[in-house]
Coordinates of C-alpha atoms in Angstrom, one line a residue:
Chain A
M1 CA -42.3 -11.9 -3.6
R2 CA -41.1 -9.2 -1.0
R3 CA -37.8 -9.0 -2.9
L4 CA -39.6 -8.5 -6.2
I5 CA -41.8 -5.7 -4.8
S6 CA -38.6 -4.0 -3.4
V7 CA -36.9 -4.2 -6.8
V8 CA -40.0 -2.7 -8.5
A9 CA -40.3 0.1 -5.8
L10 CA -36.6 0.8 -6.2
E11 CA -37.0 1.0 -10.0
C12 CA -39.8 3.5 -9.7
Y13 CA -37.5 5.6 -7.5
A14 CA -34.8 5.3 -10.1
V15 CA -37.1 6.4 -12.9
A16 CA -38.2 9.4 -10.7
L17 CA -34.6 10.4 -10.2
A18 CA -34.0 10.2 -14.0
V19 CA -37.0 12.2 -14.8
L20 CA -36.0 14.8 -12.2
Q21 CA -32.7 15.3 -14.1
M22 CA -34.5 15.5 -17.4
S23 CA -36.0 18.8 -16.3
G24 CA -32.5 20.3 -16.1
H25 CA -31.6 19.6 -19.7
V26 CA -28.3 18.1 -20.9
H27 CA -25.2 19.3 -19.0
T28 CA -22.1 20.0 -21.1
D29 CA -20.3 16.9 -19.8
E30 CA -23.3 14.7 -20.3
A31 CA -23.5 15.8 -23.9
K32 CA -19.8 15.0 -24.3
Y33 CA -20.5 11.4 -23.2
L34 CA -23.7 11.0 -25.1
L35 CA -22.0 12.2 -28.3
N36 CA -18.9 10.1 -27.6
V37 CA -16.5 13.1 -27.8
P38 CA -13.2 11.4 -27.3
Y39 CA -12.0 13.2 -24.1
P40 CA -11.3 13.5 -21.2
H41 CA -12.2 10.0 -20.1
P42 CA -11.4 6.6 -21.7
P43 CA -13.9 5.2 -24.1
L44 CA -15.8 2.3 -22.5
A45 CA -18.9 4.0 -21.1
R46 CA -19.2 6.7 -23.7
W47 CA -18.8 4.2 -26.5
F48 CA -21.7 2.2 -25.0
L49 CA -23.8 5.4 -24.8
S50 CA -22.9 6.2 -28.4
L51 CA -24.5 2.9 -29.6
F52 CA -27.8 4.7 -28.9
D53 CA -26.8 8.0 -30.5
G54 CA -29.5 9.2 -32.8
F55 CA -32.4 7.5 -30.9
P56 CA -34.8 10.2 -29.7
W57 CA -34.9 8.6 -26.2
Q58 CA -31.1 8.3 -25.8
E59 CA -30.9 10.9 -23.0
L60 CA -33.8 9.5 -21.0
G61 CA -32.7 5.9 -21.6
A62 CA -29.2 6.7 -20.4
R63 CA -30.5 8.6 -17.3
I64 CA -32.8 5.7 -16.4
L65 CA -29.9 3.2 -16.9
F66 CA -27.5 5.2 -14.7
A67 CA -30.2 5.8 -12.1
T68 CA -31.1 2.1 -12.0
L69 CA -27.5 1.1 -11.4
A70 CA -27.2 3.7 -8.6
V71 CA -30.5 2.8 -6.9
Q72 CA -30.4 -1.0 -7.3
A73 CA -26.9 -0.8 -5.8
A74 CA -28.8 -0.6 -2.5
W75 CA -28.7 -4.4 -2.7
I76 CA -24.9 -4.3 -2.4
V77 CA -25.3 -2.0 0.6
W78 CA -27.9 -4.5 2.0
D79 CA -25.4 -7.3 1.6
M80 CA -22.6 -5.2 3.0
G81 CA -24.6 -4.8 6.2
K82 CA -25.5 -8.5 6.6
A83 CA -23.9 -8.6 10.1
L84 CA -26.4 -5.9 11.3
P85 CA -29.9 -6.4 12.5
S86 CA -32.6 -5.8 9.8
K87 CA -33.5 -2.3 11.1
S88 CA -29.9 -1.1 10.9
R89 CA -29.5 -2.6 7.4
L90 CA -32.6 -0.8 6.2
I91 CA -31.4 2.4 7.7
L92 CA -28.0 2.0 5.9
C93 CA -29.8 1.3 2.5
G94 CA -32.1 4.3 3.1
A95 CA -29.1 6.5 3.8
W96 CA -27.5 5.3 0.5
L97 CA -30.7 6.0 -1.5
T98 CA -31.6 9.4 0.0
S99 CA -28.2 11.0 0.6
F100 CA -27.9 14.1 -1.5
G101 CA -24.9 12.8 -3.4
V102 CA -27.0 9.9 -4.8
V103 CA -30.2 12.0 -5.3
A104 CA -28.2 14.6 -7.3
G105 CA -25.9 12.1 -9.1
A106 CA -28.0 9.1 -9.9
G107 CA -30.0 10.4 -12.8
T108 CA -27.1 12.2 -14.5
V109 CA -25.2 10.8 -17.4
M110 CA -21.8 11.5 -15.8
M111 CA -18.9 9.3 -15.2
A112 CA -18.6 10.2 -11.5
P113 CA -21.7 8.3 -10.4
L114 CA -20.5 5.2 -12.3
T115 CA -17.1 5.5 -10.6
A116 CA -18.9 5.8 -7.3
L117 CA -20.7 2.6 -8.0
Q118 CA -17.4 0.9 -8.9
G119 CA -16.0 2.2 -5.6
L120 CA -19.0 0.7 -3.8
V121 CA -18.3 -2.7 -5.4
F122 CA -14.6 -2.6 -4.5
L123 CA -15.5 -1.6 -1.0
W124 CA -18.0 -4.5 -0.8
L125 CA -15.4 -6.9 -2.1
Y126 CA -12.8 -5.6 0.4
L127 CA -15.2 -5.9 3.3
R128 CA -16.1 -9.5 2.5
D129 CA -12.7 -10.3 3.8
E130 CA -12.5 -13.5 1.8
D131 CA -9.9 -15.1 -0.4
D132 CA -11.4 -14.2 -3.8
A133 CA -8.7 -16.2 -5.7
R134 CA -11.4 -18.0 -7.7
H135 CA -12.8 -14.7 -8.8
A136 CA -9.4 -13.1 -9.6
G137 CA -10.1 -12.9 -13.4
A138 CA -13.5 -11.4 -12.9
I139 CA -12.2 -8.8 -10.4
A140 CA -9.3 -8.0 -12.7
L141 CA -11.7 -7.5 -15.6
F142 CA -13.9 -5.2 -13.4
W143 CA -10.8 -3.2 -12.4
L144 CA -9.9 -2.9 -16.1
A145 CA -13.5 -1.9 -17.0
S146 CA -13.5 0.7 -14.2
L147 CA -10.3 2.3 -15.4
F148 CA -11.5 2.4 -19.0
T149 CA -14.8 4.0 -17.8
A150 CA -13.1 7.0 -16.1
Y151 CA -9.6 7.9 -15.0
Q152 CA -10.8 8.6 -11.4
A153 CA -11.4 4.9 -10.8
A154 CA -7.6 4.8 -10.1
L155 CA -8.5 6.4 -6.8
F156 CA -9.7 2.9 -5.7
F157 CA -6.2 1.5 -6.2
P158 CA -5.8 0.8 -2.4
F159 CA -8.8 -1.5 -2.4
V160 CA -7.6 -3.3 -5.5
I161 CA -4.2 -3.9 -3.9
A162 CA -5.7 -5.1 -0.6
I163 CA -8.1 -7.4 -2.4
F164 CA -5.4 -9.0 -4.6
L165 CA -2.8 -9.1 -1.8
R166 CA -5.0 -11.5 0.3
M167 CA -5.6 -13.9 -2.6
K168 CA -3.7 -17.2 -2.5
L169 CA -2.2 -16.8 -5.9
P170 CA 1.5 -16.6 -7.1
L171 CA 2.8 -13.1 -6.5
W172 CA 3.4 -12.4 -10.3
K173 CA -0.3 -13.1 -11.0
R174 CA -1.5 -10.8 -8.2
M175 CA 0.9 -8.1 -9.4
A176 CA -0.2 -8.6 -13.0
Y177 CA -3.9 -8.3 -12.2
V178 CA -3.3 -5.0 -10.4
A179 CA -0.7 -3.5 -12.7
V180 CA -1.7 -4.6 -16.2
P181 CA -5.0 -2.6 -16.3
L182 CA -3.0 0.5 -15.1
F183 CA -0.4 -0.1 -17.8
L184 CA -3.2 -0.4 -20.5
L185 CA -4.7 2.8 -19.3
C186 CA -1.4 4.6 -19.7
L187 CA -1.0 3.1 -23.1
Y188 CA -4.5 4.2 -24.2
T189 CA -3.7 7.7 -22.9
L190 CA -0.7 7.9 -25.2
T191 CA -3.0 7.3 -28.2
N192 CA -5.3 10.2 -27.2
P193 CA -3.2 13.3 -26.7
F194 CA -6.3 15.5 -26.2
A195 CA -7.2 13.5 -23.1
L196 CA -3.7 14.2 -21.8
A197 CA -4.0 17.9 -22.7
S198 CA -7.5 18.1 -21.2
M199 CA -6.2 16.7 -17.9
L200 CA -3.3 19.2 -17.8
N201 CA -5.7 21.9 -18.7
Q202 CA -8.0 21.0 -15.8
A203 CA -5.1 20.7 -13.4
G204 CA -4.1 24.3 -14.1
K205 CA -7.6 25.7 -14.3
D206 CA -8.1 26.8 -10.7
A207 CA -4.5 27.5 -10.0
A208 CA -5.3 31.1 -8.9
E209 CA -7.6 29.9 -6.1
T210 CA -6.5 30.3 -2.5
L211 CA -6.3 27.4 -0.1
A212 CA -9.3 28.7 1.8
Q213 CA -11.4 28.9 -1.4
R214 CA -10.5 25.3 -2.2
A215 CA -11.2 24.1 1.3
S216 CA -14.6 25.8 1.4
A217 CA -15.6 24.3 -2.0
F218 CA -14.3 20.9 -0.9
G219 CA -16.1 21.1 2.4
S220 CA -19.4 21.9 0.9
I221 CA -19.2 19.1 -1.6
A222 CA -18.2 16.6 1.1
L223 CA -20.8 17.7 3.6
L224 CA -23.6 17.8 1.0
A225 CA -22.7 14.4 -0.4
G226 CA -23.9 12.6 2.8
S227 CA -26.6 15.2 3.6
V228 CA -24.2 16.3 6.5
V229 CA -25.2 13.6 9.0
L230 CA -24.1 10.5 6.9
G231 CA -20.9 12.3 6.1
I232 CA -20.0 13.0 9.7
A233 CA -21.0 9.5 10.9
G234 CA -19.2 7.9 7.9
T235 CA -16.0 9.8 8.4
W236 CA -16.0 9.1 12.2
G237 CA -16.7 5.4 11.4
I238 CA -13.8 5.1 9.0
I239 CA -11.3 6.8 11.4
R240 CA -12.5 4.5 14.2
S241 CA -12.3 1.4 12.1
R242 CA -8.6 1.9 11.3
Q243 CA -8.9 0.1 8.0
P244 CA -5.8 1.3 6.0
A245 CA -7.2 0.6 2.5
I246 CA -10.4 2.5 3.2
G247 CA -8.5 5.4 4.8
C248 CA -6.1 5.6 1.9
A249 CA -8.8 5.5 -0.8
L250 CA -10.8 8.1 1.1
L251 CA -7.7 10.3 1.3
L252 CA -7.1 10.0 -2.4
V253 CA -10.8 10.9 -3.2
C254 CA -10.5 13.9 -0.8
A255 CA -7.3 15.1 -2.5
Y256 CA -8.9 14.6 -6.0
V257 CA -12.0 16.6 -5.1
F258 CA -9.9 19.2 -3.3
L259 CA -8.0 19.8 -6.5
G260 CA -10.9 19.8 -8.9
H261 CA -14.0 20.6 -6.8
Y262 CA -16.9 19.9 -9.1
A263 CA -20.3 19.3 -7.5
Y264 CA -20.7 16.1 -9.6
Y265 CA -17.9 14.4 -7.6
M266 CA -20.3 14.4 -4.6
M267 CA -21.4 10.8 -5.1
L268 CA -17.7 9.5 -4.9
F269 CA -17.9 10.1 -1.2
V270 CA -21.2 8.3 -0.5
P271 CA -19.8 4.6 -0.6
F272 CA -17.2 5.6 2.0
F273 CA -19.8 7.3 4.2
V274 CA -22.1 4.3 4.0
A275 CA -19.2 1.9 4.9
G276 CA -18.1 4.2 7.8
S277 CA -21.7 4.3 9.2
Y278 CA -21.8 0.5 8.9
F279 CA -18.7 0.2 11.1
L280 CA -20.4 2.5 13.7
L281 CA -23.7 0.6 13.6
H282 CA -21.9 -2.7 13.8
A283 CA -19.9 -1.6 16.8
K284 CA -23.1 -0.3 18.4
A285 CA -21.4 3.1 18.6
L286 CA -24.3 4.7 16.8
P287 CA -27.9 4.3 18.0
P288 CA -29.8 3.5 14.8
V289 CA -33.1 5.3 15.4
P290 CA -31.6 8.7 16.4
F291 CA -29.1 8.4 13.5
A292 CA -32.0 7.7 11.1
T293 CA -34.0 10.6 12.5
A294 CA -31.2 13.1 12.3
F295 CA -30.2 11.9 8.8
G296 CA -33.8 12.1 7.6
L297 CA -34.2 15.7 8.9
C298 CA -30.9 16.8 7.4
A299 CA -31.6 15.1 4.1
V300 CA -34.9 17.0 3.8
A301 CA -33.3 20.3 4.8
V302 CA -30.4 19.8 2.3
L303 CA -32.9 19.1 -0.4
A304 CA -35.0 22.1 0.5
L305 CA -31.9 24.4 0.4
H306 CA -30.1 22.9 -2.6
S307 CA -31.5 21.9 -6.0
P308 CA -30.2 18.5 -7.1
V309 CA -30.7 19.5 -10.7
N310 CA -28.2 21.5 -12.8
P311 CA -29.4 24.9 -14.0
A312 CA -30.5 24.7 -17.7
T313 CA -28.9 26.6 -20.5
P314 CA -31.1 27.9 -23.4
A315 CA -29.5 25.4 -25.8
R316 CA -32.5 23.1 -26.1
E317 CA -35.1 25.8 -26.7
V318 CA -32.9 27.6 -29.2
M319 CA -32.0 24.5 -31.2
R320 CA -35.7 23.4 -31.2
A321 CA -36.7 26.7 -32.6
I322 CA -34.1 26.5 -35.3
A323 CA -35.1 22.9 -36.1
D324 CA -38.8 24.0 -36.3
R325 CA -38.6 27.3 -38.1
G326 CA -35.0 28.0 -39.0
P327 CA -32.9 27.4 -42.1
R328 CA -31.3 24.0 -42.7
G329 CA -27.5 24.0 -42.5
N330 CA -24.5 24.7 -40.3
I331 CA -24.9 26.7 -37.1
A332 CA -22.0 28.9 -36.0
I333 CA -21.9 29.8 -32.3
V334 CA -20.0 32.9 -31.1
G335 CA -17.6 32.6 -28.2
S336 CA -17.1 29.6 -25.9
F337 CA -20.0 27.2 -25.5
G338 CA -20.7 23.9 -24.0
H339 CA -21.2 20.6 -25.8
E340 CA -25.0 20.7 -24.9
W341 CA -25.3 23.1 -27.9
Q342 CA -23.8 20.4 -30.1
Y343 CA -26.0 17.7 -28.6
E344 CA -29.3 19.6 -29.1
S345 CA -28.4 20.9 -32.5
P346 CA -30.2 19.4 -35.5
Y347 CA -27.2 20.5 -37.8
P348 CA -23.4 20.5 -37.5
V349 CA -22.1 23.2 -35.1
L350 CA -19.2 25.4 -36.0
K351 CA -17.2 27.8 -34.0
F352 CA -17.9 31.3 -35.2
S353 CA -15.1 33.0 -37.1
E354 CA -15.1 35.2 -40.2
A355 CA -13.7 32.2 -42.1
S356 CA -16.5 29.9 -41.0
L357 CA -19.3 32.5 -41.5
P358 CA -19.8 31.8 -45.3
S359 CA -20.7 28.1 -44.5
A360 CA -23.1 29.0 -41.7
Q361 CA -26.9 29.4 -42.1
T362 CA -27.5 30.4 -38.6
V363 CA -25.4 32.4 -36.1
V364 CA -26.0 32.0 -32.3
C365 CA -24.7 34.5 -29.8
P366 CA -25.2 32.7 -26.4
A367 CA -23.6 35.4 -24.3
T368 CA -25.1 38.8 -24.0
G369 CA -23.0 41.5 -25.5
E370 CA -21.5 42.0 -28.9
C371 CA -22.9 39.8 -31.6
P372 CA -20.6 40.1 -34.7
V373 CA -23.4 39.6 -37.3
R374 CA -25.7 42.2 -35.7
G375 CA -26.8 44.6 -38.5
R376 CA -25.0 42.7 -41.2
A377 CA -26.5 42.6 -44.7
G378 CA -28.1 39.3 -45.5
F379 CA -28.9 38.3 -41.9
S380 CA -32.1 38.8 -40.0
L381 CA -32.9 38.4 -36.3
F382 CA -34.6 35.1 -35.5
L383 CA -34.6 35.0 -31.7
T384 CA -33.7 37.8 -29.3
R385 CA -32.7 36.0 -26.1
P386 CA -30.1 34.7 -26.8
E387 CA -29.6 36.5 -30.1
V388 CA -29.9 34.2 -33.1
W389 CA -29.4 35.4 -36.6
I390 CA -30.3 33.6 -39.8
R391 CA -29.6 34.1 -43.5
G392 CA -32.5 35.6 -45.3
N393 CA -35.8 36.7 -43.8
A394 CA -37.1 35.4 -40.5
D395 CA -40.2 35.4 -38.3
I396 CA -38.9 36.8 -35.0
G397 CA -39.4 34.2 -32.3
G398 CA -38.8 36.6 -29.5
N399 CA -38.4 34.0 -26.7
Chain B
M1 CA -9.6 -36.9 -12.2
K2 CA -10.6 -33.5 -10.8
E3 CA -14.1 -32.5 -11.5
Y4 CA -14.7 -28.9 -12.5
T5 CA -17.7 -27.1 -11.2
L6 CA -19.5 -24.3 -13.1
N7 CA -17.8 -21.7 -10.8
D8 CA -14.4 -23.1 -11.7
R9 CA -15.2 -23.0 -15.4
L10 CA -16.5 -19.4 -15.1
S11 CA -13.4 -18.3 -13.2
R12 CA -11.3 -19.8 -16.0
V13 CA -13.3 -18.0 -18.6
Y14 CA -12.9 -14.7 -16.8
R15 CA -9.1 -15.2 -16.5
I16 CA -8.8 -16.0 -20.2
L17 CA -11.1 -13.1 -21.1
F18 CA -8.9 -10.7 -19.1
W19 CA -5.8 -11.7 -21.0
I20 CA -7.6 -11.6 -24.4
V21 CA -8.9 -8.1 -23.7
S22 CA -5.5 -7.0 -22.5
V23 CA -3.7 -8.3 -25.6
A24 CA -6.4 -6.8 -27.8
I25 CA -5.9 -3.3 -26.2
V26 CA -2.1 -3.6 -26.6
A27 CA -2.6 -4.7 -30.3
V28 CA -4.8 -1.6 -31.0
C29 CA -3.0 1.0 -28.9
V30 CA 0.7 0.2 -29.7
P31 CA 0.5 1.0 -33.4
R32 CA -1.5 4.2 -32.7
A33 CA 0.9 5.4 -30.0
W34 CA 3.8 4.6 -32.3
D35 CA 2.3 6.8 -35.0
L36 CA 2.1 9.6 -32.5
R37 CA 5.6 9.2 -31.0
L38 CA 7.0 12.5 -32.5
L39 CA 4.3 14.3 -30.5
Y40 CA 5.9 13.1 -27.3
T41 CA 9.6 13.0 -28.3
D42 CA 10.0 16.2 -30.4
G43 CA 9.1 19.5 -28.9
M44 CA 9.5 21.3 -32.2
V45 CA 7.0 19.0 -33.9
R46 CA 4.6 19.4 -30.9
T47 CA 4.6 23.2 -31.4
Q48 CA 4.0 22.7 -35.1
V49 CA 1.1 20.4 -34.5
D50 CA -0.4 22.9 -32.1
T51 CA -0.2 25.7 -34.6
A52 CA -1.5 23.5 -37.5
L53 CA -4.5 22.5 -35.4
D54 CA -5.2 26.1 -34.4
T55 CA -5.0 27.2 -38.1
L56 CA -7.2 24.3 -39.2
T57 CA -10.0 24.8 -36.6
E58 CA -9.9 28.6 -37.1
S59 CA -10.2 28.4 -40.9
R60 CA -13.0 25.9 -40.9
G61 CA -14.8 26.8 -37.7
W62 CA -14.3 23.3 -36.4
L63 CA -14.3 22.4 -32.8
L64 CA -11.0 21.1 -31.4
S65 CA -13.0 18.3 -29.7
D66 CA -14.1 17.0 -33.1
L67 CA -10.6 16.3 -34.1
S68 CA -8.5 13.3 -33.4
I69 CA -4.8 13.1 -34.2
R70 CA -4.0 9.9 -36.1
A71 CA -0.4 10.3 -37.0
V72 CA 2.4 12.8 -36.7
H73 CA 5.2 13.0 -39.3
P74 CA 8.2 15.4 -39.5
D75 CA 6.4 17.5 -42.1
R76 CA 2.7 17.0 -41.4
V77 CA 0.0 15.8 -39.0
R78 CA -2.8 13.5 -40.0
V79 CA -6.2 14.3 -38.3
V80 CA -9.7 12.9 -38.6
H81 CA -12.5 15.4 -38.2
R82 CA -15.7 13.9 -36.9
A83 CA -18.6 16.3 -36.5
H84 CA -20.3 15.0 -33.3
V85 CA -24.0 15.2 -34.2
R86 CA -27.0 13.1 -33.2
G87 CA -26.9 10.0 -35.4
A88 CA -24.1 9.0 -37.7
D89 CA -21.2 11.4 -37.5
P90 CA -19.8 12.6 -40.9
S91 CA -16.0 12.3 -40.8
E92 CA -13.1 13.1 -43.0
C93 CA -9.4 12.5 -42.9
I94 CA -7.0 15.4 -43.5
D95 CA -3.3 15.9 -43.7
V96 CA -2.1 19.4 -42.5
F97 CA 1.4 20.3 -43.8
F98 CA 3.5 22.4 -41.3
E99 CA 5.4 24.5 -43.8
S100 CA 2.5 25.8 -45.8
D101 CA -0.5 25.2 -43.4
R102 CA -2.0 23.5 -46.4
A103 CA -4.8 21.0 -45.5
A104 CA -5.5 18.2 -48.0
P105 CA -7.6 15.1 -47.9
C106 CA -5.5 12.0 -46.8
A107 CA -3.8 10.5 -49.8
D108 CA -3.9 6.9 -48.5

């Protein structure tokens, strides 16, 4: 009964996190996954999301699903800490649930939180320190599924190697279970040249940044992820534990976030920080109550200073106004724009050009500045911020 | 005779499933990768594909992310345009010829 109440309470928390993210509207990357745009990541998770494409509750449903996975993963943390007294186990679970990385990532429809959960599962398998030969097929399938969810799952390669190395299986089988999924991922990548191009594009995107700028961005992501205290305790615990697989995987994650420092990678750190804190609590090198108090205070302070929700773009309001009162037909958007415009749009979206203009019924200029259809015959102003022009006459919305 | 428990059977199912999925991925991906081989082996064709896609997206107002390259031939590239919208996505298959930048619906 107590377990059931815990599951229900955790689920309420998951729904709250999902609803919190709903207020921020759809982020460009979330839209990409919800619409199953075929890059940059492999297809497994986005294909699953696309099964619900067209349902009005697709976004909320996906957010609740992702948040549920992240929050109910507290049971894995609970099992991970089975060598600890109940109080310390609870503190560890509380730290997982309320660290800024999980609060900010759980309700988002991004691949990074899923990868973080896959990392937590690999960590848990690794720390069980058992011969999992009986589960070799299941673990290999999970490794394959992780890689086909997002490329960054490859960062957990050290865990996978360590888990399979200790299995009492013929060497060729162990090697096959580790290497075949990686080979399949490479093969898939060859069939999707845009994924390859997008990765190369991302790699060169911040090439002009100085080392100090990168270090500062990386530092703030890593510190915020564990609401400062969990990050410090976790890193100390990992260094102290001298577990090579965990150290290598953490270094890979650090290098990855250092190169492409997006805030949504925050959650990738949290499984490591939880594992590191577990080592400290287990070795009685960290007094549980002061740790919980310091963490709680820091978690509140971080939440007060940083919003866990992405800032919204006007895409939803604009597209709703067009759906309600605008003309039916293609919408051309001027300049560069995110996929959220595509997700929110009731009609196909075109990139504005003189060639695409004849087939557009509406022209949106999301950026302030020059709008190429301003003052053109046959177009009238529909909204002013951002500027939206439609063919024929319009009631000016003036949002 | 050895008696198999449920766990033994499950572990066998997972092992078999892993190999079935792996073979299925190879069966799907190898022909597709083969159709794109010129993109990776011929720099000249790669440049022509790049130009052809730019011309196509510019002339139709399409987003590059709505295109997927299906096959690359010495004289043309075959792409599928899928307008990513909520609900069923309308899609069409198009051959773009390098010499003339002409785009035509796929013949076969």
